[in-house]
Amino acid sequence: MISICLVPAHAQEIYKVVNKDGSITYTDKPVPEAQPVELGPDNRITVPPPKPTLPPVQTSTEKKAPDPVIEVIAPQPEATVRNNSGNMTIAANVTHADKQGKYQLFINNQLIMEQSKPLFYVNGINRGAHTFYIAHTDNKGKTLASSSPQTFYLHQASRLINN
């Protein structure tokens, strides 16, 4: 706790009076037989404001685990897959992933399947262009990482096309 005493900027005159019994009285009123007292230099001290103290920085000894990264291995971007049954494999390489999580395969923004490994065997895909991505989630469903969306083209032989 800091206590501050304010003193006027100008000092008043102080007088010394010697009483009949020999005792001395100091007063700020001029009385008969009072003598002015010479005071020494001003003894006020200017206190600098306290420096702000910052809370100590806590350094963590634990290193934060790097974020998981999902890289699609197959099919390659813009790949053409030829399969009359509409079957194919989608595979990814995952680094720094949580072993407890799940991998979700989305094709055309629809969840196709969810499993514990980033290797998917998909059946019954229709011909044409399809966009897919793989997401890695924790056990509560929070997405931890996802691959970039990629497009592949599924070609199927047709009896309608004759050479």
CSV table of N, CA and C in Angstrom, one decimal:
chain,number,residue,atom,x,y,z
A,1,MET,N,0.8,-1.2,0.0
A,1,MET,CA,0.0,0.0,0.0
A,1,MET,C,0.9,1.2,0.0
A,2,ILE,N,0.6,2.2,-0.8
A,2,ILE,CA,1.3,3.4,-0.9
A,2,ILE,C,0.5,4.6,-0.3
A,3,SER,N,1.2,5.4,0.6
A,3,SER,CA,0.5,6.5,1.2
A,3,SER,C,1.2,7.8,0.6
A,4,ILE,N,0.4,8.7,0.2
A,4,ILE,CA,0.8,9.9,-0.4
A,4,ILE,C,0.4,11.1,0.5
A,5,CYS,N,1.4,12.0,0.8
A,5,CYS,CA,1.1,13.2,1.6
A,5,CYS,C,1.3,14.4,0.7
A,6,LEU,N,0.4,15.2,0.5
A,6,LEU,CA,0.5,16.4,-0.4
A,6,LEU,C,0.9,17.6,0.5
A,7,VAL,N,1.9,18.3,0.1
A,7,VAL,CA,2.4,19.5,0.8
A,7,VAL,C,2.2,20.7,-0.2
A,8,PRO,N,1.8,21.8,0.3
A,8,PRO,CA,1.7,22.9,-0.6
A,8,PRO,C,3.1,23.3,-1.2
A,9,ALA,N,3.1,23.9,-2.4
A,9,ALA,CA,4.3,24.2,-3.1
A,9,ALA,C,5.1,25.3,-2.3
A,10,HIS,N,4.4,26.2,-1.6
A,10,HIS,CA,5.2,27.2,-0.9
A,10,HIS,C,5.1,26.9,0.6
A,11,ALA,N,6.3,27.2,1.2
A,11,ALA,CA,6.4,26.9,2.7
A,11,ALA,C,5.9,28.2,3.5
A,12,GLN,N,5.2,27.9,4.6
A,12,GLN,CA,4.8,29.0,5.5
A,12,GLN,C,6.0,29.4,6.4
A,13,GLU,N,5.9,30.5,6.9
A,13,GLU,CA,6.9,31.0,7.9
A,13,GLU,C,6.7,30.3,9.2
A,14,ILE,N,7.8,29.9,9.8
A,14,ILE,CA,7.7,29.2,11.2
A,14,ILE,C,8.4,30.1,12.2
A,15,TYR,N,7.8,30.2,13.4
A,15,TYR,CA,8.3,31.1,14.4
A,15,TYR,C,8.7,30.3,15.6
A,16,LYS,N,9.8,30.7,16.3
A,16,LYS,CA,10.2,30.1,17.6
A,16,LYS,C,10.0,31.1,18.7
A,17,VAL,N,9.3,30.5,19.7
A,17,VAL,CA,8.9,31.4,20.9
A,17,VAL,C,9.5,30.7,22.1
A,18,VAL,N,10.3,31.4,22.9
A,18,VAL,CA,10.9,30.9,24.2
A,18,VAL,C,9.9,31.4,25.3
A,19,ASN,N,9.3,30.4,26.0
A,19,ASN,CA,8.3,30.7,27.0
A,19,ASN,C,9.1,31.2,28.3
A,20,LYS,N,8.3,31.7,29.3
A,20,LYS,CA,8.9,32.2,30.6
A,20,LYS,C,9.5,31.1,31.3
A,21,ASP,N,9.0,29.9,31.2
A,21,ASP,CA,9.6,28.7,32.0
A,21,ASP,C,10.8,28.1,31.2
A,22,GLY,N,11.1,28.6,30.0
A,22,GLY,CA,12.3,28.2,29.3
A,22,GLY,C,12.0,27.1,28.2
A,23,SER,N,10.7,26.7,28.2
A,23,SER,CA,10.4,25.8,27.1
A,23,SER,C,10.2,26.5,25.8
A,24,ILE,N,10.4,25.8,24.7
A,24,ILE,CA,10.3,26.3,23.4
A,24,ILE,C,9.1,25.9,22.7
A,25,THR,N,8.4,26.8,22.0
A,25,THR,CA,7.2,26.5,21.2
A,25,THR,C,7.4,27.0,19.8
A,26,TYR,N,7.0,26.2,18.8
A,26,TYR,CA,7.1,26.6,17.4
A,26,TYR,C,5.7,26.8,16.9
A,27,THR,N,5.5,27.9,16.2
A,27,THR,CA,4.2,28.2,15.7
A,27,THR,C,4.3,28.9,14.3
A,28,ASP,N,3.1,28.9,13.6
A,28,ASP,CA,3.1,29.5,12.3
A,28,ASP,C,2.4,30.9,12.4
A,29,LYS,N,2.1,31.4,13.7
A,29,LYS,CA,1.5,32.7,13.9
A,29,LYS,C,2.6,33.6,14.5
A,30,PRO,N,2.7,34.8,14.0
A,30,PRO,CA,3.7,35.7,14.6
A,30,PRO,C,3.2,36.3,15.9
A,31,VAL,N,3.8,36.0,17.0
A,31,VAL,CA,3.4,36.5,18.3
A,31,VAL,C,4.5,37.4,18.8
A,32,PRO,N,4.2,38.2,19.8
A,32,PRO,CA,5.3,39.1,20.4
A,32,PRO,C,6.5,38.2,20.8
A,33,GLU,N,7.7,38.7,20.6
A,33,GLU,CA,9.0,38.1,21.0
A,33,GLU,C,9.2,36.8,20.2
A,34,ALA,N,8.5,36.6,19.1
A,34,ALA,CA,8.8,35.4,18.3
A,34,ALA,C,9.9,35.7,17.3
A,35,GLN,N,10.7,34.7,17.0
A,35,GLN,CA,11.8,34.8,16.1
A,35,GLN,C,11.6,33.9,14.9
A,36,PRO,N,11.7,34.4,13.6
A,36,PRO,CA,11.6,33.5,12.5
A,36,PRO,C,12.7,32.5,12.5
A,37,VAL,N,12.3,31.3,12.0
A,37,VAL,CA,13.2,30.1,12.0
A,37,VAL,C,13.6,29.9,10.5
A,38,GLU,N,14.9,29.8,10.3
A,38,GLU,CA,15.4,29.4,9.0
A,38,GLU,C,15.4,27.9,8.8
A,39,LEU,N,14.6,27.5,7.8
A,39,LEU,CA,14.5,26.0,7.6
A,39,LEU,C,15.6,25.7,6.5
A,40,GLY,N,16.0,24.5,6.5
A,40,GLY,CA,17.0,24.0,5.6
A,40,GLY,C,16.4,23.8,4.2
A,41,PRO,N,17.1,23.2,3.3
A,41,PRO,CA,16.5,22.9,2.0
A,41,PRO,C,15.3,22.0,2.0
A,42,ASP,N,14.5,22.1,1.0
A,42,ASP,CA,13.3,21.3,0.9
A,42,ASP,C,13.7,19.8,1.0
A,43,ASN,N,13.0,19.1,1.8
A,43,ASN,CA,13.4,17.7,1.9
A,43,ASN,C,12.4,16.7,1.2
A,44,ARG,N,11.6,17.3,0.3
A,44,ARG,CA,10.6,16.4,-0.4
A,44,ARG,C,11.3,15.5,-1.4
A,45,ILE,N,10.9,14.3,-1.6
A,45,ILE,CA,11.4,13.4,-2.5
A,45,ILE,C,10.4,13.0,-3.6
A,46,THR,N,10.9,13.1,-4.8
A,46,THR,CA,10.0,12.7,-5.9
A,46,THR,C,10.2,11.2,-6.1
A,47,VAL,N,9.1,10.4,-6.0
A,47,VAL,CA,9.2,9.0,-6.2
A,47,VAL,C,8.8,8.7,-7.6
A,48,PRO,N,9.7,7.9,-8.4
A,48,PRO,CA,9.3,7.6,-9.7
A,48,PRO,C,8.1,6.6,-9.7
A,49,PRO,N,7.3,6.6,-10.7
A,49,PRO,CA,6.2,5.6,-10.8
A,49,PRO,C,6.7,4.2,-10.8
A,50,PRO,N,6.1,3.3,-10.2
A,50,PRO,CA,6.6,1.9,-10.3
A,50,PRO,C,6.6,1.3,-11.7
A,51,LYS,N,7.6,0.6,-12.0
A,51,LYS,CA,7.6,-0.1,-13.3
A,51,LYS,C,6.6,-1.2,-13.4
A,52,PRO,N,5.9,-1.3,-14.5
A,52,PRO,CA,5.0,-2.5,-14.5
A,52,PRO,C,5.7,-3.8,-14.6
A,53,THR,N,5.2,-4.7,-13.8
A,53,THR,CA,5.8,-6.0,-13.8
A,53,THR,C,5.0,-7.0,-14.7
A,54,LEU,N,5.6,-7.7,-15.6
A,54,LEU,CA,4.9,-8.6,-16.4
A,54,LEU,C,4.9,-10.0,-15.7
A,55,PRO,N,3.8,-10.7,-15.9
A,55,PRO,CA,3.8,-12.1,-15.3
A,55,PRO,C,4.9,-12.9,-15.9
A,56,PRO,N,5.5,-13.8,-15.2
A,56,PRO,CA,6.5,-14.6,-15.8
A,56,PRO,C,6.0,-15.5,-16.9
A,57,VAL,N,6.9,-15.6,-17.9
A,57,VAL,CA,6.5,-16.4,-19.1
A,57,VAL,C,6.8,-17.8,-18.8
A,58,GLN,N,5.7,-18.6,-19.0
A,58,GLN,CA,5.8,-20.0,-18.7
A,58,GLN,C,6.3,-20.8,-19.9
A,59,THR,N,7.4,-21.4,-19.8
A,59,THR,CA,7.9,-22.2,-20.9
A,59,THR,C,7.5,-23.6,-20.7
A,60,SER,N,7.0,-24.2,-21.7
A,60,SER,CA,6.5,-25.5,-21.6
A,60,SER,C,7.6,-26.5,-22.0
A,61,THR,N,7.9,-27.5,-21.2
A,61,THR,CA,8.9,-28.4,-21.5
A,61,THR,C,8.4,-29.5,-22.5
A,62,GLU,N,7.1,-29.5,-22.7
A,62,GLU,CA,6.5,-30.5,-23.6
A,62,GLU,C,6.5,-29.8,-25.0
A,63,LYS,N,6.9,-30.6,-26.0
A,63,LYS,CA,6.8,-30.1,-27.4
A,63,LYS,C,5.4,-30.5,-27.9
A,64,LYS,N,4.8,-29.5,-28.6
A,64,LYS,CA,3.5,-29.8,-29.2
A,64,LYS,C,3.7,-30.7,-30.4
A,65,ALA,N,2.8,-31.7,-30.5
A,65,ALA,CA,2.9,-32.6,-31.6
A,65,ALA,C,2.6,-31.9,-32.9
A,66,PRO,N,3.3,-32.2,-34.0
A,66,PRO,CA,3.0,-31.6,-35.2
A,66,PRO,C,1.6,-32.0,-35.7
A,67,ASP,N,1.0,-31.2,-36.5
A,67,ASP,CA,-0.4,-31.4,-37.0
A,67,ASP,C,-0.3,-32.6,-38.0
A,68,PRO,N,-1.4,-33.4,-38.0
A,68,PRO,CA,-1.4,-34.5,-39.0
A,68,PRO,C,-1.5,-34.0,-40.4
A,69,VAL,N,-0.9,-34.8,-41.4
A,69,VAL,CA,-0.9,-34.4,-42.8
A,69,VAL,C,-1.4,-35.6,-43.6
A,70,ILE,N,-2.4,-35.4,-44.5
A,70,ILE,CA,-2.9,-36.5,-45.3
A,70,ILE,C,-2.5,-36.2,-46.7
A,71,GLU,N,-1.8,-37.2,-47.4
A,71,GLU,CA,-1.4,-37.1,-48.8
A,71,GLU,C,-2.0,-38.3,-49.5
A,72,VAL,N,-2.8,-38.0,-50.5
A,72,VAL,CA,-3.4,-39.0,-51.3
A,72,VAL,C,-2.3,-39.7,-52.2
A,73,ILE,N,-2.3,-41.0,-52.2
A,73,ILE,CA,-1.4,-41.8,-53.0
A,73,ILE,C,-2.0,-42.3,-54.3
A,74,ALA,N,-3.2,-42.8,-54.2
A,74,ALA,CA,-3.9,-43.3,-55.3
A,74,ALA,C,-5.4,-43.0,-55.2
A,75,PRO,N,-6.0,-42.5,-56.2
A,75,PRO,CA,-5.5,-42.3,-57.6
A,75,PRO,C,-4.8,-40.9,-57.6
A,76,GLN,N,-4.0,-40.7,-58.6
A,76,GLN,CA,-3.3,-39.5,-58.8
A,76,GLN,C,-4.3,-38.4,-59.2
A,77,PRO,N,-4.0,-37.1,-59.0
A,77,PRO,CA,-4.9,-36.1,-59.4
A,77,PRO,C,-5.2,-36.1,-60.9
A,78,GLU,N,-6.5,-36.0,-61.3
A,78,GLU,CA,-7.0,-36.0,-62.6
A,78,GLU,C,-6.8,-37.3,-63.3
A,79,ALA,N,-6.6,-38.4,-62.5
A,79,ALA,CA,-6.4,-39.7,-63.1
A,79,ALA,C,-7.7,-40.3,-63.7
A,80,THR,N,-7.5,-41.1,-64.7
A,80,THR,CA,-8.6,-41.8,-65.4
A,80,THR,C,-8.5,-43.3,-64.9
A,81,VAL,N,-9.6,-43.7,-64.3
A,81,VAL,CA,-9.7,-45.1,-63.8
A,81,VAL,C,-10.6,-45.8,-64.7
A,82,ARG,N,-10.2,-47.0,-65.2
A,82,ARG,CA,-11.0,-47.8,-66.1
A,82,ARG,C,-11.4,-49.0,-65.4
A,83,ASN,N,-12.7,-49.1,-65.1
A,83,ASN,CA,-13.3,-50.3,-64.5
A,83,ASN,C,-14.7,-50.4,-64.8
A,84,ASN,N,-15.1,-51.5,-65.4
A,84,ASN,CA,-16.5,-51.6,-65.8
A,84,ASN,C,-17.5,-51.8,-64.7
A,85,SER,N,-17.0,-52.3,-63.6
A,85,SER,CA,-17.8,-52.5,-62.4
A,85,SER,C,-17.9,-51.3,-61.5
A,86,GLY,N,-17.1,-50.3,-61.7
A,86,GLY,CA,-17.1,-49.1,-60.9
A,86,GLY,C,-16.4,-49.3,-59.6
A,87,ASN,N,-15.4,-50.2,-59.6
A,87,ASN,CA,-14.7,-50.5,-58.4
A,87,ASN,C,-13.3,-49.8,-58.4
A,88,MET,N,-12.8,-49.3,-57.3
A,88,MET,CA,-11.5,-48.7,-57.3
A,88,MET,C,-11.0,-48.7,-55.9
A,89,THR,N,-9.7,-48.4,-55.7
A,89,THR,CA,-9.0,-48.2,-54.4
A,89,THR,C,-8.6,-46.8,-54.3
A,90,ILE,N,-8.8,-46.2,-53.1
A,90,ILE,CA,-8.4,-44.9,-52.8
A,90,ILE,C,-7.5,-45.0,-51.6
A,91,ALA,N,-6.2,-44.6,-51.7
A,91,ALA,CA,-5.3,-44.8,-50.6
A,91,ALA,C,-4.6,-43.4,-50.3
A,92,ALA,N,-4.2,-43.3,-49.0
A,92,ALA,CA,-3.5,-42.1,-48.6
A,92,ALA,C,-2.4,-42.4,-47.6
A,93,ASN,N,-1.4,-41.5,-47.5
A,93,ASN,CA,-0.3,-41.6,-46.6
A,93,ASN,C,-0.6,-40.6,-45.5
A,94,VAL,N,-0.6,-41.0,-44.3
A,94,VAL,CA,-0.9,-40.0,-43.2
A,94,VAL,C,0.3,-40.0,-42.2
A,95,THR,N,0.8,-38.8,-41.9
A,95,THR,CA,1.9,-38.6,-41.0
A,95,THR,C,1.4,-37.8,-39.8
A,96,HIS,N,1.9,-38.1,-38.6
A,96,HIS,CA,1.6,-37.4,-37.4
A,96,HIS,C,0.1,-37.6,-37.0
A,97,ALA,N,-0.4,-38.7,-37.3
A,97,ALA,CA,-1.9,-38.9,-37.0
A,97,ALA,C,-2.1,-39.6,-35.6
A,98,ASP,N,-3.2,-39.3,-35.1
A,98,ASP,CA,-3.7,-39.9,-33.8
A,98,ASP,C,-4.1,-41.3,-34.2
A,99,LYS,N,-3.6,-42.3,-33.4
A,99,LYS,CA,-3.9,-43.7,-33.7
A,99,LYS,C,-5.3,-44.1,-33.4
A,100,GLN,N,-6.0,-43.3,-32.5
A,100,GLN,CA,-7.3,-43.5,-32.0
A,100,GLN,C,-8.4,-43.0,-33.0
A,101,GLY,N,-8.0,-42.2,-33.9
A,101,GLY,CA,-9.0,-41.6,-34.8
A,101,GLY,C,-9.5,-42.4,-35.9
A,102,LYS,N,-10.4,-41.9,-36.7
A,102,LYS,CA,-11.0,-42.6,-37.8
A,102,LYS,C,-10.7,-41.8,-39.1
A,103,TYR,N,-10.8,-42.5,-40.2
A,103,TYR,CA,-10.6,-41.8,-41.5
A,103,TYR,C,-11.9,-41.9,-42.3
A,104,GLN,N,-12.3,-40.8,-42.9
A,104,GLN,CA,-13.6,-40.7,-43.6
A,104,GLN,C,-13.3,-40.4,-45.1
A,105,LEU,N,-14.0,-41.1,-46.0
A,105,LEU,CA,-13.8,-40.9,-47.4
A,105,LEU,C,-15.1,-40.2,-47.9
A,106,PHE,N,-14.9,-39.0,-48.5
A,106,PHE,CA,-16.0,-38.2,-49.1
A,106,PHE,C,-15.8,-38.2,-50.6
A,107,ILE,N,-16.9,-38.6,-51.3
A,107,ILE,CA,-16.9,-38.5,-52.7
A,107,ILE,C,-18.1,-37.7,-53.1
A,108,ASN,N,-17.8,-36.6,-53.9
A,108,ASN,CA,-18.8,-35.6,-54.3
A,108,ASN,C,-19.5,-35.1,-53.1
A,109,ASN,N,-18.7,-34.8,-52.0
A,109,ASN,CA,-19.2,-34.2,-50.8
A,109,ASN,C,-20.1,-35.0,-50.0
A,110,GLN,N,-20.2,-36.3,-50.2
A,110,GLN,CA,-21.0,-37.3,-49.5
A,110,GLN,C,-20.1,-38.3,-48.8
A,111,LEU,N,-20.4,-38.5,-47.5
A,111,LEU,CA,-19.6,-39.5,-46.7
A,111,LEU,C,-19.9,-40.9,-47.3
A,112,ILE,N,-18.9,-41.5,-47.8
A,112,ILE,CA,-19.0,-42.9,-48.4
A,112,ILE,C,-18.7,-44.0,-47.4
A,113,MET,N,-17.6,-43.8,-46.6
A,113,MET,CA,-17.3,-44.8,-45.6
A,113,MET,C,-16.4,-44.2,-44.6
A,114,GLU,N,-16.3,-44.9,-43.4
A,114,GLU,CA,-15.5,-44.5,-42.3
A,114,GLU,C,-14.8,-45.7,-41.8
A,115,GLN,N,-13.5,-45.6,-41.5
A,115,GLN,CA,-12.8,-46.8,-41.0
A,115,GLN,C,-11.5,-46.4,-40.3
A,116,SER,N,-10.8,-47.3,-39.8
A,116,SER,CA,-9.6,-47.0,-39.0
A,116,SER,C,-8.3,-46.8,-39.8
A,117,LYS,N,-8.3,-47.2,-41.1
A,117,LYS,CA,-7.1,-47.0,-41.9
A,117,LYS,C,-7.4,-46.2,-43.1
A,118,PRO,N,-6.4,-45.5,-43.7
A,118,PRO,CA,-6.7,-44.6,-44.8
A,118,PRO,C,-6.6,-45.4,-46.2
A,119,LEU,N,-7.1,-46.6,-46.2
A,119,LEU,CA,-7.1,-47.4,-47.5
A,119,LEU,C,-8.6,-47.8,-47.7
A,120,PHE,N,-9.2,-47.3,-48.8
A,120,PHE,CA,-10.6,-47.5,-49.1
A,120,PHE,C,-10.8,-48.3,-50.3
A,121,TYR,N,-11.6,-49.4,-50.3
A,121,TYR,CA,-12.1,-50.1,-51.5
A,121,TYR,C,-13.5,-49.7,-51.7
A,122,VAL,N,-13.7,-49.1,-52.9
A,122,VAL,CA,-15.0,-48.5,-53.2
A,122,VAL,C,-15.6,-49.3,-54.3
A,123,ASN,N,-16.9,-49.6,-54.3
A,123,ASN,CA,-17.6,-50.3,-55.3
A,123,ASN,C,-18.8,-49.5,-55.8
A,124,GLY,N,-19.1,-49.8,-57.1
A,124,GLY,CA,-20.4,-49.2,-57.6
A,124,GLY,C,-20.3,-47.7,-58.0
A,125,ILE,N,-19.2,-47.2,-58.3
A,125,ILE,CA,-19.1,-45.8,-58.7
A,125,ILE,C,-19.6,-45.7,-60.1
A,126,ASN,N,-20.4,-44.7,-60.4
A,126,ASN,CA,-20.9,-44.4,-61.8
A,126,ASN,C,-19.8,-43.8,-62.6
A,127,ARG,N,-19.9,-43.9,-63.9
A,127,ARG,CA,-18.9,-43.3,-64.8
A,127,ARG,C,-19.0,-41.8,-64.7
A,128,GLY,N,-17.9,-41.1,-65.0
A,128,GLY,CA,-17.9,-39.6,-65.0
A,128,GLY,C,-16.8,-39.1,-64.1
A,129,ALA,N,-16.9,-37.8,-63.9
A,129,ALA,CA,-15.9,-37.1,-63.1
A,129,ALA,C,-16.4,-37.1,-61.6
A,130,HIS,N,-15.5,-37.3,-60.7
A,130,HIS,CA,-15.8,-37.3,-59.3
A,130,HIS,C,-14.7,-36.6,-58.5
A,131,THR,N,-15.2,-35.9,-57.5
A,131,THR,CA,-14.2,-35.2,-56.6
A,131,THR,C,-14.3,-35.9,-55.2
A,132,PHE,N,-13.1,-36.1,-54.6
A,132,PHE,CA,-13.0,-36.8,-53.3
A,132,PHE,C,-12.0,-36.2,-52.4
A,133,TYR,N,-12.1,-36.4,-51.1
A,133,TYR,CA,-11.1,-36.1,-50.1
A,133,TYR,C,-11.2,-37.0,-49.0
A,134,ILE,N,-10.2,-37.1,-48.2
A,134,ILE,CA,-10.1,-37.9,-47.0
A,134,ILE,C,-10.0,-37.0,-45.8
A,135,ALA,N,-10.7,-37.3,-44.7
A,135,ALA,CA,-10.7,-36.6,-43.5
A,135,ALA,C,-10.3,-37.5,-42.4
A,136,HIS,N,-9.5,-37.0,-41.5
A,136,HIS,CA,-9.1,-37.7,-40.2
A,136,HIS,C,-9.7,-37.0,-39.1
A,137,THR,N,-10.5,-37.8,-38.3
A,137,THR,CA,-11.2,-37.3,-37.1
A,137,THR,C,-10.8,-38.0,-35.9
A,138,ASP,N,-11.0,-37.3,-34.7
A,138,ASP,CA,-10.8,-37.9,-33.5
A,138,ASP,C,-12.0,-38.7,-33.1
A,139,ASN,N,-12.0,-39.3,-31.9
A,139,ASN,CA,-13.1,-40.1,-31.4
A,139,ASN,C,-14.4,-39.3,-31.2
A,140,LYS,N,-14.3,-38.1,-31.1
A,140,LYS,CA,-15.5,-37.2,-30.8
A,140,LYS,C,-16.0,-36.6,-32.1
A,141,GLY,N,-15.4,-36.9,-33.2
A,141,GLY,CA,-15.9,-36.4,-34.5
A,141,GLY,C,-15.2,-35.2,-35.0
A,142,LYS,N,-14.3,-34.6,-34.2
A,142,LYS,CA,-13.7,-33.3,-34.6
A,142,LYS,C,-12.6,-33.7,-35.7
A,143,THR,N,-12.7,-32.9,-36.8
A,143,THR,CA,-11.7,-33.1,-37.9
A,143,THR,C,-10.4,-32.6,-37.6
A,144,LEU,N,-9.4,-33.5,-37.6
A,144,LEU,CA,-8.0,-33.1,-37.3
A,144,LEU,C,-7.2,-32.7,-38.5
A,145,ALA,N,-7.5,-33.3,-39.6
A,145,ALA,CA,-6.8,-33.1,-40.9
A,145,ALA,C,-7.7,-33.5,-42.0
A,146,SER,N,-7.4,-33.0,-43.2
A,146,SER,CA,-8.1,-33.5,-44.4
A,146,SER,C,-7.2,-33.3,-45.6
A,147,SER,N,-7.4,-34.1,-46.6
A,147,SER,CA,-6.6,-34.0,-47.8
A,147,SER,C,-7.2,-32.9,-48.7
A,148,SER,N,-6.5,-32.4,-49.7
A,148,SER,CA,-7.0,-31.5,-50.6
A,148,SER,C,-8.0,-32.2,-51.5
A,149,PRO,N,-9.1,-31.6,-51.9
A,149,PRO,CA,-10.0,-32.2,-52.9
A,149,PRO,C,-9.3,-32.6,-54.2
A,150,GLN,N,-9.5,-33.8,-54.7
A,150,GLN,CA,-9.0,-34.2,-56.0
A,150,GLN,C,-10.0,-34.8,-56.9
A,151,THR,N,-9.8,-34.7,-58.2
A,151,THR,CA,-10.8,-35.2,-59.1
A,151,THR,C,-10.2,-36.4,-59.8
A,152,PHE,N,-11.1,-37.4,-60.0
A,152,PHE,CA,-10.7,-38.6,-60.9
A,152,PHE,C,-11.8,-38.8,-61.8
A,153,TYR,N,-11.5,-39.5,-62.9
A,153,TYR,CA,-12.5,-39.8,-64.0
A,153,TYR,C,-12.7,-41.3,-64.1
A,154,LEU,N,-13.9,-41.8,-63.9
A,154,LEU,CA,-14.1,-43.2,-64.1
A,154,LEU,C,-14.7,-43.5,-65.4
A,155,HIS,N,-14.0,-44.4,-66.2
A,155,HIS,CA,-14.5,-44.8,-67.5
A,155,HIS,C,-14.9,-46.2,-67.5
A,156,GLN,N,-16.0,-46.4,-68.1
A,156,GLN,CA,-16.6,-47.8,-68.3
A,156,GLN,C,-16.8,-48.0,-69.7
A,157,ALA,N,-16.6,-49.3,-70.2
A,157,ALA,CA,-16.8,-49.6,-71.6
A,157,ALA,C,-18.4,-49.6,-71.8
A,158,SER,N,-18.7,-49.2,-73.0
A,158,SER,CA,-20.2,-49.1,-73.3
A,158,SER,C,-20.4,-49.8,-74.6
A,159,ARG,N,-21.6,-50.5,-74.7
A,159,ARG,CA,-22.0,-51.1,-76.0
A,159,ARG,C,-22.5,-50.0,-77.0
A,160,LEU,N,-22.8,-48.9,-76.4
A,160,LEU,CA,-23.3,-47.8,-77.3
A,160,LEU,C,-22.2,-47.2,-78.1
A,161,ILE,N,-21.0,-47.3,-77.7
A,161,ILE,CA,-19.9,-46.7,-78.4
A,161,ILE,C,-19.2,-47.8,-79.2
A,162,ASN,N,-19.3,-47.7,-80.5
A,162,ASN,CA,-18.7,-48.7,-81.4
A,162,ASN,C,-17.7,-48.0,-82.3
A,163,ASN,N,-16.5,-48.6,-82.4
A,163,ASN,CA,-15.5,-48.0,-83.3
A,163,ASN,C,-15.7,-48.5,-84.7
